[in-house]
CSV table of C-alpha atoms in Angstrom, one decimal:
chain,number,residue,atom,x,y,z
Q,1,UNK,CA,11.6,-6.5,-18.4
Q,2,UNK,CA,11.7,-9.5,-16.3
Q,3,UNK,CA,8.3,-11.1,-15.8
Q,4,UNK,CA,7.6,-14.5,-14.0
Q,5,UNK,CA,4.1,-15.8,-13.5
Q,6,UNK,CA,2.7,-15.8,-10.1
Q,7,UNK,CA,-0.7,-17.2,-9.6
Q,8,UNK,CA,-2.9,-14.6,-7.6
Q,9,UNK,CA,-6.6,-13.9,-7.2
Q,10,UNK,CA,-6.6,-10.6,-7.5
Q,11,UNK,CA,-7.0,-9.5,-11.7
Q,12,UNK,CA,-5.4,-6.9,-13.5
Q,13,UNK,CA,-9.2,-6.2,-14.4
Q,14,UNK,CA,-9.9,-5.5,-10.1
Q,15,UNK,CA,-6.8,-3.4,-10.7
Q,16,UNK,CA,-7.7,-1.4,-13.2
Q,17,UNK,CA,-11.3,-1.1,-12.0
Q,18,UNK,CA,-10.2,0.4,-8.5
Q,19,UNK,CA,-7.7,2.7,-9.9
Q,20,UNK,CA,-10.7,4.4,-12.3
Q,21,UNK,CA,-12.9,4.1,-9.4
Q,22,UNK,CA,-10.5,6.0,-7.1
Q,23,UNK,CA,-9.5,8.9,-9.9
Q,24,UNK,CA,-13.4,9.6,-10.3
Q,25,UNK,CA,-13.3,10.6,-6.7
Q,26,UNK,CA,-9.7,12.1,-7.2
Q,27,UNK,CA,-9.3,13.5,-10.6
Q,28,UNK,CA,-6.5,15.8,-9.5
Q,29,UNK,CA,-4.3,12.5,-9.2
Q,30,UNK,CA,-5.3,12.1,-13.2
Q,31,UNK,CA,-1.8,13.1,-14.4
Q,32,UNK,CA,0.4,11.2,-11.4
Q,33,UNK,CA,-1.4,8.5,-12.5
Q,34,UNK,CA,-1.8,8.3,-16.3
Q,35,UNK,CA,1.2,5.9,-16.5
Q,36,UNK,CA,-0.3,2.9,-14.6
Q,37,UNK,CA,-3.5,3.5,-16.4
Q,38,UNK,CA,-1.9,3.3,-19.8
Q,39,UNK,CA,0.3,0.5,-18.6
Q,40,UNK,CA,-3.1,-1.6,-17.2
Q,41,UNK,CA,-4.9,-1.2,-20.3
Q,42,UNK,CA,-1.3,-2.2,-22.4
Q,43,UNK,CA,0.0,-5.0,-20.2
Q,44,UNK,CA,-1.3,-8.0,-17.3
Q,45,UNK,CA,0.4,-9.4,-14.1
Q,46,UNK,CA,0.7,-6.5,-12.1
Q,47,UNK,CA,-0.8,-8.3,-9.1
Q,48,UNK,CA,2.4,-10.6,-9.6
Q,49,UNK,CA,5.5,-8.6,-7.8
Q,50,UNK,CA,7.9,-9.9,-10.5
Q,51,UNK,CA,6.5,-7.7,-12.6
Q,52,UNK,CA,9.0,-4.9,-12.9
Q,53,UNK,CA,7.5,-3.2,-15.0
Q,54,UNK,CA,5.3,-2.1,-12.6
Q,55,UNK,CA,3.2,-4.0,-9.7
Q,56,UNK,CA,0.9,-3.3,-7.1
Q,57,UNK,CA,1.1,-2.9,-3.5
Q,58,UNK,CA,-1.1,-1.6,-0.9
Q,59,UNK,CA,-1.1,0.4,2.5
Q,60,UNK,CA,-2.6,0.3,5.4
Q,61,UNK,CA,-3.5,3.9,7.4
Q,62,UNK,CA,-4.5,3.3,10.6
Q,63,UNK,CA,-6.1,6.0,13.0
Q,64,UNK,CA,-6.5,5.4,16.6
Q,65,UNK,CA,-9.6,7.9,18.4
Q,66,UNK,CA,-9.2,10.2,15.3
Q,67,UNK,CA,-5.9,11.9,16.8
Q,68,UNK,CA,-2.9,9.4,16.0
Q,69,UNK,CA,-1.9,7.6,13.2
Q,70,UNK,CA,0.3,3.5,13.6
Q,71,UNK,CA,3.6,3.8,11.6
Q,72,UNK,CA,6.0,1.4,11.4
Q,73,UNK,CA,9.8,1.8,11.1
Q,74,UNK,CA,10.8,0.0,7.7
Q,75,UNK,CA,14.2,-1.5,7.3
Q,76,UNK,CA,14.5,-1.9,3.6
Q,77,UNK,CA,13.8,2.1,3.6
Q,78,UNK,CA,15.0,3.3,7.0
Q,79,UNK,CA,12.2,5.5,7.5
Q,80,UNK,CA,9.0,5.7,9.2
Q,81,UNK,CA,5.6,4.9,6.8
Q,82,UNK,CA,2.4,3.3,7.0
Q,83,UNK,CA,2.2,-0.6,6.9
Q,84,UNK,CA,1.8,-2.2,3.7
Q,85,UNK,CA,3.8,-4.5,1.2
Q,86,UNK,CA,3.2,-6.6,-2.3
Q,87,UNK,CA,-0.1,-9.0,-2.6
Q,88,UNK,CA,0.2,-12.7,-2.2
Q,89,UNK,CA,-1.7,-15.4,-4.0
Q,90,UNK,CA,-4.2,-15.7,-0.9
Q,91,UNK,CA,-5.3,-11.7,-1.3
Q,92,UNK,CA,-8.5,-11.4,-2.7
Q,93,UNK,CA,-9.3,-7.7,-2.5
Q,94,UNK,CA,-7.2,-5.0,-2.2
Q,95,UNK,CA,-8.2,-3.6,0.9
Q,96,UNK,CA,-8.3,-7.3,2.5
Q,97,UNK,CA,-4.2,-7.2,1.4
Q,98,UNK,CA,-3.9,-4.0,3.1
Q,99,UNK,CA,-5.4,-5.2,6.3
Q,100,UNK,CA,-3.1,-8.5,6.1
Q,101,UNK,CA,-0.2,-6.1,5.9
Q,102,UNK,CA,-1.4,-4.3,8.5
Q,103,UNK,CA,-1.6,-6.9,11.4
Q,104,UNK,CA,1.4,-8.8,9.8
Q,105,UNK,CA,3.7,-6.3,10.4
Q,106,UNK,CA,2.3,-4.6,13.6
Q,107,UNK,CA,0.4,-7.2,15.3
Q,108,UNK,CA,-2.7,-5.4,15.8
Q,109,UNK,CA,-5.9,-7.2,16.4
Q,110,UNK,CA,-8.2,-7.6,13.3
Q,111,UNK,CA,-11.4,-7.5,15.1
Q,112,UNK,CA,-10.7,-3.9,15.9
Q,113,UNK,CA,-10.4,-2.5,12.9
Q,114,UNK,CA,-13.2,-0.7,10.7
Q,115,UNK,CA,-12.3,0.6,7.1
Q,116,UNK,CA,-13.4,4.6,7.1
Q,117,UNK,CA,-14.4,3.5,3.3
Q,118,UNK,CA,-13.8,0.8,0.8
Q,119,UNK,CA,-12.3,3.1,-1.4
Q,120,UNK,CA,-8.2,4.0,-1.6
Q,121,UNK,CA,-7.5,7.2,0.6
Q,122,UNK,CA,-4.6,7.2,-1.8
Q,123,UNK,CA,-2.9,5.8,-5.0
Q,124,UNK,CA,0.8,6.5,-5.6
Q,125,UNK,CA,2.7,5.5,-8.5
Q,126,UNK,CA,6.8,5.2,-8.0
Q,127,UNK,CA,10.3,4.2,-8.2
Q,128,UNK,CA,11.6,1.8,-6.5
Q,129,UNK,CA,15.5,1.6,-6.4
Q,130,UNK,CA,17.4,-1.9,-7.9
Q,131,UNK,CA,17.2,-4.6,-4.6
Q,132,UNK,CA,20.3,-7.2,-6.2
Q,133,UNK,CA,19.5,-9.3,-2.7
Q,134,UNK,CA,16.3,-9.9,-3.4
Q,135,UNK,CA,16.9,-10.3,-7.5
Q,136,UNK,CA,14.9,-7.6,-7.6
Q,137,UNK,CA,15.7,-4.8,-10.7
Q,138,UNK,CA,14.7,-1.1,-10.6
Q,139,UNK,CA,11.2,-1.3,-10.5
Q,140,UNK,CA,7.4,0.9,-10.3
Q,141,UNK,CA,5.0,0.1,-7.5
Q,142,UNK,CA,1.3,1.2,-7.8
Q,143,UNK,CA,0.4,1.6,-4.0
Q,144,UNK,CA,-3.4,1.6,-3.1
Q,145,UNK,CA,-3.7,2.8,0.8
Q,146,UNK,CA,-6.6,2.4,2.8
Q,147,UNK,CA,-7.8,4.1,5.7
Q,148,UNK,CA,-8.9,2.2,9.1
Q,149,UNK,CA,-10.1,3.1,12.1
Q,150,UNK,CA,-9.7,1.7,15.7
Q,151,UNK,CA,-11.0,2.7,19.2
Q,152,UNK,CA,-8.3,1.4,20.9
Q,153,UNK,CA,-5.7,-1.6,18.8
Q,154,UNK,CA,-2.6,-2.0,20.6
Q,155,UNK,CA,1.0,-3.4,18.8
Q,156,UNK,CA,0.9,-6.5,19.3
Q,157,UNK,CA,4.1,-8.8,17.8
Q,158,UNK,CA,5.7,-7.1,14.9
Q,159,UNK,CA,7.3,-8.6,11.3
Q,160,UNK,CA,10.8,-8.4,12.6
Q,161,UNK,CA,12.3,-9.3,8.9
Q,162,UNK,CA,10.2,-6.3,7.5
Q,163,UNK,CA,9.9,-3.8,10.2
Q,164,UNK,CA,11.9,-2.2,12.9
Q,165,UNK,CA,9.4,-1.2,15.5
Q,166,UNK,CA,5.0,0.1,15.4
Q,167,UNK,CA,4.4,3.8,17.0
Q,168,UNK,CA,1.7,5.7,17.6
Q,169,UNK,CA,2.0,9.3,15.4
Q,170,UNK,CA,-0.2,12.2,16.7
Q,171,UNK,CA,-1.7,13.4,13.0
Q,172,UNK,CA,0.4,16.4,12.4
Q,173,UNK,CA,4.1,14.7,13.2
Q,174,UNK,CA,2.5,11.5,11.3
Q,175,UNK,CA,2.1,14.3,8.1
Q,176,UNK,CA,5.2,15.7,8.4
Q,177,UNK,CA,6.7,12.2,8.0
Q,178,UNK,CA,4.8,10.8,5.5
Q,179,UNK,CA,3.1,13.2,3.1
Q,180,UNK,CA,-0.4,14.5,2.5
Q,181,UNK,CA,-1.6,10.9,2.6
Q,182,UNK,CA,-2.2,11.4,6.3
Q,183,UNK,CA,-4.8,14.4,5.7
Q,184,UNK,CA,-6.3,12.0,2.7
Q,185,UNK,CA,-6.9,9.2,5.7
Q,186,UNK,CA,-8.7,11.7,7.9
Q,187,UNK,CA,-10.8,13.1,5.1
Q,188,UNK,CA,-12.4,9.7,4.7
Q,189,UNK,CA,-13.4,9.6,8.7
Q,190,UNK,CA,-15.5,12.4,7.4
């Protein structure tokens, strides 16, 4: 695979040591997720998005007054999901990429936000199809998404090259279009 070096701050080791910390908690995801483990302990560089054999990215759920949910339409995938996208050499935590991503691409107000825990809400391993514009081959993302809450964060001015447009879901049409992850984000309000 094609592998250039990108400095970043965040280690394969923070990696690794999230992803173990987040399958004690979630030992049902064991077997979804027994490739990026093996591939961690194997390999480096997957802060580093060219990386194809796999690299991380991270997502951002935010729930407003515990009944909606901020999704963003994304125009490399044409559907609605959460905010979220690779790591840049800046990021120093996980979670602080996710909130970067977050009011980068909807324009919400950092000072409103409180993480419902410092732990993923959920970790998803998957395909991503060939991107020849970007010189980008077939690839595997390893997505760590965080849950936030907000009283009352407005969209503010959104990442037109990344996203079409930030909406406020109600919970239940928010699940319908974008999996189980929703019900993970509200668990950790608990």
């Amino acid at each position: 695979m094609l592998k250039r070096r990108q400095l970043v701050a965040i280690s394969d080791l923070d990696i690794s040591r999230e992803l173990l910390a987040y399958l004690e908690c979630y030992s049902d995801d064991a077997v979804s997720l027994s490739e990026p483990v093996k591939l961690l302990a194997e390999e480096e560089g997957f802060a580093s998005r060219r990386n194809f054999s796999m690299h991380v990215t991270v997502g951002a759920l935010l729930v407003r007054g515990g009944t909606e949910v901020l999704l963003v339409d994304h125009l490399a995938y044409e559907i609605p999901l959460q905010p979220g996208g690779h790591l840049e050499p800046t990021d120093s935590t996980l979670i602080s990429a996710a909130v970067r991503e977050l009011v980068e691409e909807t324009g919400v107000d950092p000072s409103g936000l409180v993480p419902a825990s410092q732990m993923p809400v959920y970790v998803e391993y998957g395909r991503v199809p060939a991107r020849p514009a970007k010189d980008e081959p077939e690839h595997f993302h390893l997505d760590f998404g965080y849950s936030f809450l907000t009283t009352q964060a407005d969209v503010g001015r959104i990442q037109e090259s990344e996203v079409g447009g930030a909406t406020w879901y109600p919970l239940s049409v928010a699940e319908r279009l974008v999996g189980p992850r929703i019900a993970r984000a509200m668990t950790a309000l608990t």
